[in-house]
């Protein structure tokens, strides 16, 4: 995310995403925006009309009924039933219309459709993290166009507030609980996402973007973005995978004993199996052990590993094998 210097450099300023708004409001880029704006304009027009009426009549009465020399003081009327009913019923009707319009817009805004695309949002001092269903974490919010998206949000520290002006979406992120909001973007583009709750001295730097992808391109973006190992050498990629997929909880890379065999020097060894027999630790055995951990369990270890089928691609497995190979090979060394 931008630091203070990034803010001063316009090229790094996410707020430069220009929206096609009117004088009063930013562009209407979500399905609830037109409804929200209708309520805003209704209230604006009603307030302006009553302001003009009250101030206009006041001015007129000041001039018309001002005290003149010699004019007699008229007796003040105590009440006028018709007038009083009129000025009660008309405002009541107007307020009822405003309530109904506002309530309907609010319910539409709060009630997410049943089949939403879910994205997890974490707010922290002072950045946003968006976690996608495949585990990818991004600093910007990427969404498909024309699909309902539901955000499940929480904060790591203090209260933040996610605000996308073009979507008319604003919702607090509260530490220790989940809040949610939803929207359906109507046009591909890049929109501003801001924090709208003062959360510390870098609050104004808590800027990010919503990227709305054209139909069919979101899935492609997500797949590429999640493929963080793509441009790394295999051993480096293997190390990252080893850390992010939790291999390190059971398998050390420095020879330390754990719940699973250490990866150090493992490639090329011959292992005794729990069910009897031996196996050579080669590419195919490693692959099988990752995808079907119970197939051939090494003697001296419990069958506690769960499968990584569907979590690691063939490329990922090749990268992990490269990591193991890089940790030394001891061909022919049989260890239990
Ligand atoms: Cu986070 Cu202001």
Coordinates of C-alpha atoms and ligand atoms in Angstrom, one line a residue:
X1 CA 0.0 0.0 0.0
X2 CA 1.1 3.6 -0.5
X3 CA 3.3 5.2 2.0
X4 CA 3.4 8.9 2.5
X5 CA 5.7 9.4 -0.5
X6 CA 3.5 7.2 -2.6
X7 CA 0.6 9.5 -1.8
X8 CA 2.5 12.5 -3.1
X9 CA 3.3 10.9 -6.4
X10 CA 0.1 11.0 -8.4
X11 CA 1.1 7.9 -10.4
X12 CA 0.8 5.9 -7.2
X13 CA -2.4 7.5 -6.0
X14 CA -5.3 5.0 -6.2
X15 CA -7.7 8.0 -5.8
X16 CA -6.9 8.9 -9.4
X17 CA -9.4 6.3 -10.5
X18 CA -11.9 8.8 -12.0
X19 CA -15.6 8.0 -11.8
X20 CA -18.2 9.2 -14.1
X21 CA -20.3 11.0 -11.4
X22 CA -22.7 13.9 -11.3
X23 CA -22.1 17.1 -9.5
X24 CA -23.5 15.6 -6.3
X25 CA -22.6 11.9 -6.4
X26 CA -20.0 9.6 -8.0
X27 CA -21.0 7.2 -10.8
X28 CA -23.6 4.6 -10.2
X29 CA -21.5 1.4 -10.5
X30 CA -23.6 -1.1 -8.5
X31 CA -27.1 -2.3 -8.7
X32 CA -28.2 -0.6 -5.5
X33 CA -26.7 2.8 -6.5
X34 CA -29.7 4.2 -8.5
X35 CA -32.1 3.3 -5.6
X36 CA -29.8 4.9 -3.0
X37 CA -29.5 8.0 -5.2
X38 CA -33.3 8.3 -5.6
X39 CA -33.7 8.5 -1.8
X40 CA -30.9 11.1 -1.6
X41 CA -32.4 13.3 -4.3
X42 CA -35.9 12.9 -2.8
X43 CA -34.7 14.1 0.6
X44 CA -32.6 16.8 -1.1
X45 CA -35.6 18.1 -3.1
X46 CA -38.0 18.0 -0.2
X47 CA -35.6 19.8 2.1
X48 CA -34.8 22.4 -0.5
X49 CA -38.4 23.1 -1.2
X50 CA -39.3 23.4 2.5
X51 CA -36.3 25.6 3.1
X52 CA -37.4 28.0 0.2
X53 CA -41.0 27.9 1.5
X54 CA -40.2 28.7 5.1
X55 CA -37.6 31.3 4.4
X56 CA -39.7 32.9 1.6
X57 CA -42.8 33.2 3.8
X58 CA -40.7 34.5 6.7
X59 CA -39.3 37.2 4.5
X60 CA -42.7 38.0 3.0
X61 CA -44.3 38.2 6.5
X62 CA -41.5 40.4 7.9
X63 CA -42.1 43.0 5.2
X64 CA -45.9 42.7 4.9
X65 CA -46.8 42.6 8.6
X66 CA -44.0 44.8 9.9
X67 CA -44.9 47.4 12.6
X68 CA -45.8 50.7 11.1
X69 CA -46.4 54.0 12.9
X70 CA -50.0 54.3 13.8
X71 CA -51.0 50.7 13.0
X72 CA -53.1 49.1 15.7
X73 CA -51.9 45.9 17.3
X74 CA -54.2 43.1 16.0
X75 CA -55.5 40.4 18.3
X76 CA -53.5 37.2 17.8
X77 CA -55.5 34.2 16.6
X78 CA -55.4 31.3 19.1
X79 CA -55.6 28.5 16.5
X80 CA -56.9 27.5 13.1
X81 CA -58.0 23.8 12.9
X82 CA -57.9 23.5 9.1
X83 CA -54.4 25.1 8.9
X84 CA -53.1 22.9 11.7
X85 CA -54.4 19.6 10.2
X86 CA -53.0 20.6 6.8
X87 CA -49.5 21.3 8.1
X88 CA -49.5 18.0 10.0
X89 CA -50.9 15.7 7.4
X90 CA -48.8 16.9 4.4
X91 CA -45.4 16.5 6.2
X92 CA -46.5 13.2 7.7
X93 CA -47.3 12.0 4.1
X94 CA -43.9 13.2 2.9
X95 CA -42.0 11.6 5.8
X96 CA -43.9 8.3 5.2
X97 CA -42.8 8.3 1.6
X98 CA -39.2 9.0 2.6
X99 CA -39.3 6.2 5.1
X100 CA -40.7 3.7 2.7
X101 CA -38.2 4.6 0.0
X102 CA -35.3 4.5 2.4
X103 CA -36.4 1.3 4.1
X104 CA -36.7 -0.4 0.7
X105 CA -33.3 0.7 -0.4
X106 CA -31.8 -0.3 2.9
X107 CA -33.3 -3.8 2.8
X108 CA -32.0 -4.3 -0.8
X109 CA -28.6 -3.1 0.3
X110 CA -28.4 -5.3 3.4
X111 CA -30.0 -8.5 2.0
X112 CA -27.5 -10.4 -0.1
X113 CA -28.8 -12.7 -2.8
X114 CA -28.5 -16.4 -2.0
X115 CA -25.6 -17.4 -4.4
X116 CA -23.0 -14.8 -3.8
X117 CA -19.3 -15.1 -4.6
X118 CA -17.6 -14.9 -1.2
X119 CA -14.5 -12.9 -0.5
X120 CA -13.0 -12.5 3.0
X121 CA -11.8 -9.0 4.0
X122 CA -9.3 -8.2 6.7
X123 CA -8.6 -4.6 7.8
X124 CA -5.5 -3.8 9.6
X125 CA -3.5 -0.7 10.4
X126 CA -3.1 0.4 7.6
X127 CA -4.0 -1.9 4.7
X128 CA -6.6 -4.2 3.3
X129 CA -6.3 -7.9 2.6
X130 CA -8.8 -9.7 0.4
X131 CA -8.7 -13.5 0.6
X132 CA -10.3 -15.4 -2.3
X133 CA -11.8 -18.9 -2.2
X134 CA -8.7 -20.5 -3.6
X135 CA -6.5 -19.0 -0.9
X136 CA -5.1 -16.1 -2.9
X137 CA -4.6 -13.0 -0.8
X138 CA -4.5 -9.6 -2.6
X139 CA -4.2 -6.0 -1.5
X140 CA -6.9 -4.9 -4.1
X141 CA -10.4 -6.1 -4.4
X142 CA -11.0 -8.0 -7.7
X143 CA -14.5 -9.0 -8.6
X144 CA -16.4 -10.3 -11.6
X145 CA -18.8 -7.9 -13.3
X146 CA -22.5 -8.6 -13.0
X147 CA -22.2 -11.2 -10.2
X148 CA -23.3 -10.7 -6.6
X149 CA -20.2 -10.5 -4.4
X150 CA -20.5 -10.9 -0.6
X151 CA -17.7 -9.6 1.6
X152 CA -17.2 -11.2 5.1
X153 CA -15.1 -8.8 7.0
X154 CA -13.2 -8.5 10.2
X155 CA -10.4 -6.4 11.6
X156 CA -7.0 -7.3 13.2
X157 CA -6.8 -4.3 15.4
X158 CA -9.2 -1.3 15.5
X159 CA -12.4 -0.4 13.8
X160 CA -12.0 0.3 10.1
X161 CA -14.8 1.0 7.5
X162 CA -14.8 -0.3 4.0
X163 CA -16.1 2.3 1.6
X164 CA -16.6 2.1 -2.1
X165 CA -18.3 5.4 -3.1
X166 CA -19.2 4.3 -6.6
X167 CA -21.0 1.2 -5.3
X168 CA -22.7 3.2 -2.4
X169 CA -21.2 0.5 -0.1
X170 CA -19.9 1.2 3.4
X171 CA -19.6 -1.2 6.3
X172 CA -17.5 -1.2 9.4
X173 CA -14.9 -3.9 10.2
X174 CA -14.8 -4.7 13.9
X175 CA -12.1 -6.7 15.7
X176 CA -13.5 -9.9 17.2
X177 CA -16.5 -10.2 15.0
X178 CA -17.6 -10.6 11.4
X179 CA -19.6 -8.1 9.5
X180 CA -20.7 -8.4 5.9
X181 CA -21.9 -6.5 2.9
X182 CA -22.6 -7.3 -0.7
X183 CA -22.8 -5.6 -4.1
X184 CA -23.2 -6.4 -7.8
X185 CA -20.9 -4.3 -10.0
X186 CA -22.5 -3.2 -13.3
X187 CA -19.5 -2.1 -15.4
X188 CA -15.9 -3.2 -15.7
X189 CA -13.4 -0.7 -14.5
X190 CA -11.3 0.4 -11.5
X191 CA -12.9 2.2 -8.6
X192 CA -11.7 3.7 -5.3
X193 CA -11.9 1.8 -2.1
X194 CA -11.2 3.8 1.1
X195 CA -11.3 3.5 4.9
X196 CA -14.0 5.7 6.2
X197 CA -13.3 5.3 10.0
X198 CA -10.5 7.2 11.6
X199 CA -8.1 4.3 12.6
X200 CA -4.8 5.9 13.4
X201 CA -2.3 8.4 11.9
X202 CA -2.0 6.5 8.6
X203 CA -5.8 6.3 8.2
X204 CA -5.7 8.5 5.1
X205 CA -3.3 6.1 3.4
X206 CA -5.6 3.1 3.7
X207 CA -6.5 3.3 0.1
X208 CA -7.1 0.5 -2.3
X209 CA -8.9 -0.3 -5.5
X210 CA -11.8 -2.4 -6.7
X211 CA -11.0 -3.9 -10.1
X212 CA -14.2 -5.1 -11.8
X213 CA -13.2 -7.6 -14.5
X214 CA -15.2 -8.1 -17.7
X215 CA -17.2 -11.3 -18.0
X216 CA -15.1 -14.4 -18.0
X217 CA -11.8 -12.7 -17.2
X218 CA -12.1 -12.7 -13.4
X219 CA -11.5 -16.5 -13.2
X220 CA -8.4 -16.2 -15.4
X221 CA -7.0 -13.3 -13.3
X222 CA -7.6 -15.3 -10.1
X223 CA -5.9 -18.4 -11.4
X224 CA -2.8 -16.3 -12.5
X225 CA -2.7 -14.3 -9.4
X226 CA -2.8 -17.4 -7.2
X227 CA 0.0 -18.9 -9.2
X228 CA 2.6 -17.0 -7.3
X229 CA 5.3 -19.5 -8.0
X230 CA 5.1 -19.0 -11.8
X231 CA 8.2 -16.8 -12.2
X232 CA 10.4 -18.4 -9.5
X233 CA 13.2 -20.9 -9.9
X234 CA 11.8 -24.4 -8.9
X235 CA 13.8 -24.6 -5.6
X236 CA 12.6 -21.1 -4.5
X237 CA 9.1 -21.9 -5.5
X238 CA 9.3 -25.2 -3.6
X239 CA 10.4 -23.4 -0.5
X240 CA 7.4 -21.0 -0.7
X241 CA 5.0 -23.9 -1.2
X242 CA 6.7 -25.8 1.7
X243 CA 5.9 -22.8 4.0
X244 CA 2.5 -21.8 2.7
X245 CA 1.0 -25.3 2.6
X246 CA 2.1 -26.1 6.1
X247 CA 4.6 -28.9 5.1
X248 CA 6.9 -27.3 7.7
X249 CA 4.7 -28.4 10.6
X250 CA 5.7 -32.0 10.2
X251 CA 8.7 -32.1 7.8
X252 CA 11.9 -30.3 8.6
X253 CA 14.4 -29.3 6.0
X254 CA 17.4 -29.3 8.3
X255 CA 17.3 -32.8 9.6
X256 CA 15.3 -32.1 12.8
X257 CA 13.0 -34.9 13.7
X258 CA 9.2 -34.3 13.4
X259 CA 5.9 -36.1 12.9
X260 CA 7.0 -36.7 9.3
X261 CA 10.4 -37.6 7.8
X262 CA 12.8 -34.7 7.3
X263 CA 13.2 -33.6 3.7
X264 CA 17.0 -33.2 4.2
X265 CA 18.8 -35.8 2.2
X266 CA 15.6 -37.7 1.6
X267 CA 15.7 -37.9 -2.2
X268 CA 17.3 -41.1 -3.4
X269 CA 17.1 -42.9 0.0
X270 CA 15.6 -46.3 0.3
X271 CA 12.9 -46.5 3.1
X272 CA 11.5 -49.4 4.9
X273 CA 7.7 -49.3 4.9
X274 CA 5.4 -49.7 7.8
X275 CA 3.6 -52.6 6.0
X276 CA 6.8 -54.3 5.2
X277 CA 9.1 -54.0 2.1
X278 CA 11.2 -51.1 0.9
X279 CA 10.7 -48.2 -1.4
X280 CA 13.1 -45.9 -3.3
X281 CA 12.4 -42.2 -2.6
X282 CA 12.2 -41.0 -6.2
X283 CA 9.9 -38.5 -8.0
X284 CA 7.1 -41.0 -8.3
X285 CA 7.2 -42.0 -4.7
X286 CA 7.2 -38.4 -3.5
X287 CA 4.3 -37.6 -5.8
X288 CA 2.3 -40.5 -4.6
X289 CA 3.0 -39.7 -1.0
X290 CA 1.7 -36.1 -1.5
X291 CA -1.4 -37.2 -3.3
X292 CA -2.0 -40.5 -1.5
X293 CA -0.2 -40.2 1.8
X294 CA -1.5 -43.5 3.2
X295 CA -0.4 -45.6 0.3
X296 CA 3.2 -46.3 1.5
X297 CA 3.9 -45.1 5.0
X298 CA 7.5 -45.1 6.1
X299 CA 8.2 -47.4 9.0
X300 CA 8.4 -45.5 12.3
X301 CA 5.9 -42.8 11.3
X302 CA 2.1 -42.6 11.9
X303 CA -0.3 -42.4 9.0
X304 CA -1.4 -38.9 9.9
X305 CA -0.8 -36.9 6.7
X306 CA -3.9 -35.9 4.8
X307 CA -3.9 -35.7 1.0
X308 CA -2.9 -32.6 -1.0
X309 CA -5.0 -33.7 -3.9
X310 CA -6.6 -30.6 -5.4
X311 CA -4.4 -28.3 -3.4
X312 CA -1.1 -28.8 -5.2
X313 CA -0.8 -28.8 -9.0
X314 CA 1.7 -31.0 -10.9
X315 CA 3.9 -27.9 -11.1
X316 CA 3.7 -27.4 -7.4
X317 CA 4.7 -31.0 -6.8
X318 CA 7.6 -30.7 -9.2
X319 CA 8.8 -27.6 -7.3
X320 CA 8.6 -29.4 -4.0
X321 CA 10.6 -32.3 -5.5
X322 CA 13.2 -29.8 -6.6
X323 CA 13.4 -28.5 -3.1
X324 CA 14.0 -32.0 -1.7
X325 CA 16.6 -32.7 -4.3
X326 CA 18.4 -29.4 -3.4
X327 CA 18.6 -30.6 0.2
X328 CA 21.2 -33.3 -0.6
X329 CA 20.9 -36.7 -2.1
X330 CA 22.2 -39.8 -0.4
X331 CA 21.6 -42.6 -2.9
X332 CA 21.4 -46.1 -1.6
X333 CA 21.4 -45.1 2.1
X334 CA 18.7 -47.3 3.7
X335 CA 17.3 -45.8 6.9
X336 CA 14.2 -47.0 8.8
Ligands
LIG1 CU1 -8.6 2.0 8.6 CU2 -9.2 4.3 8.7

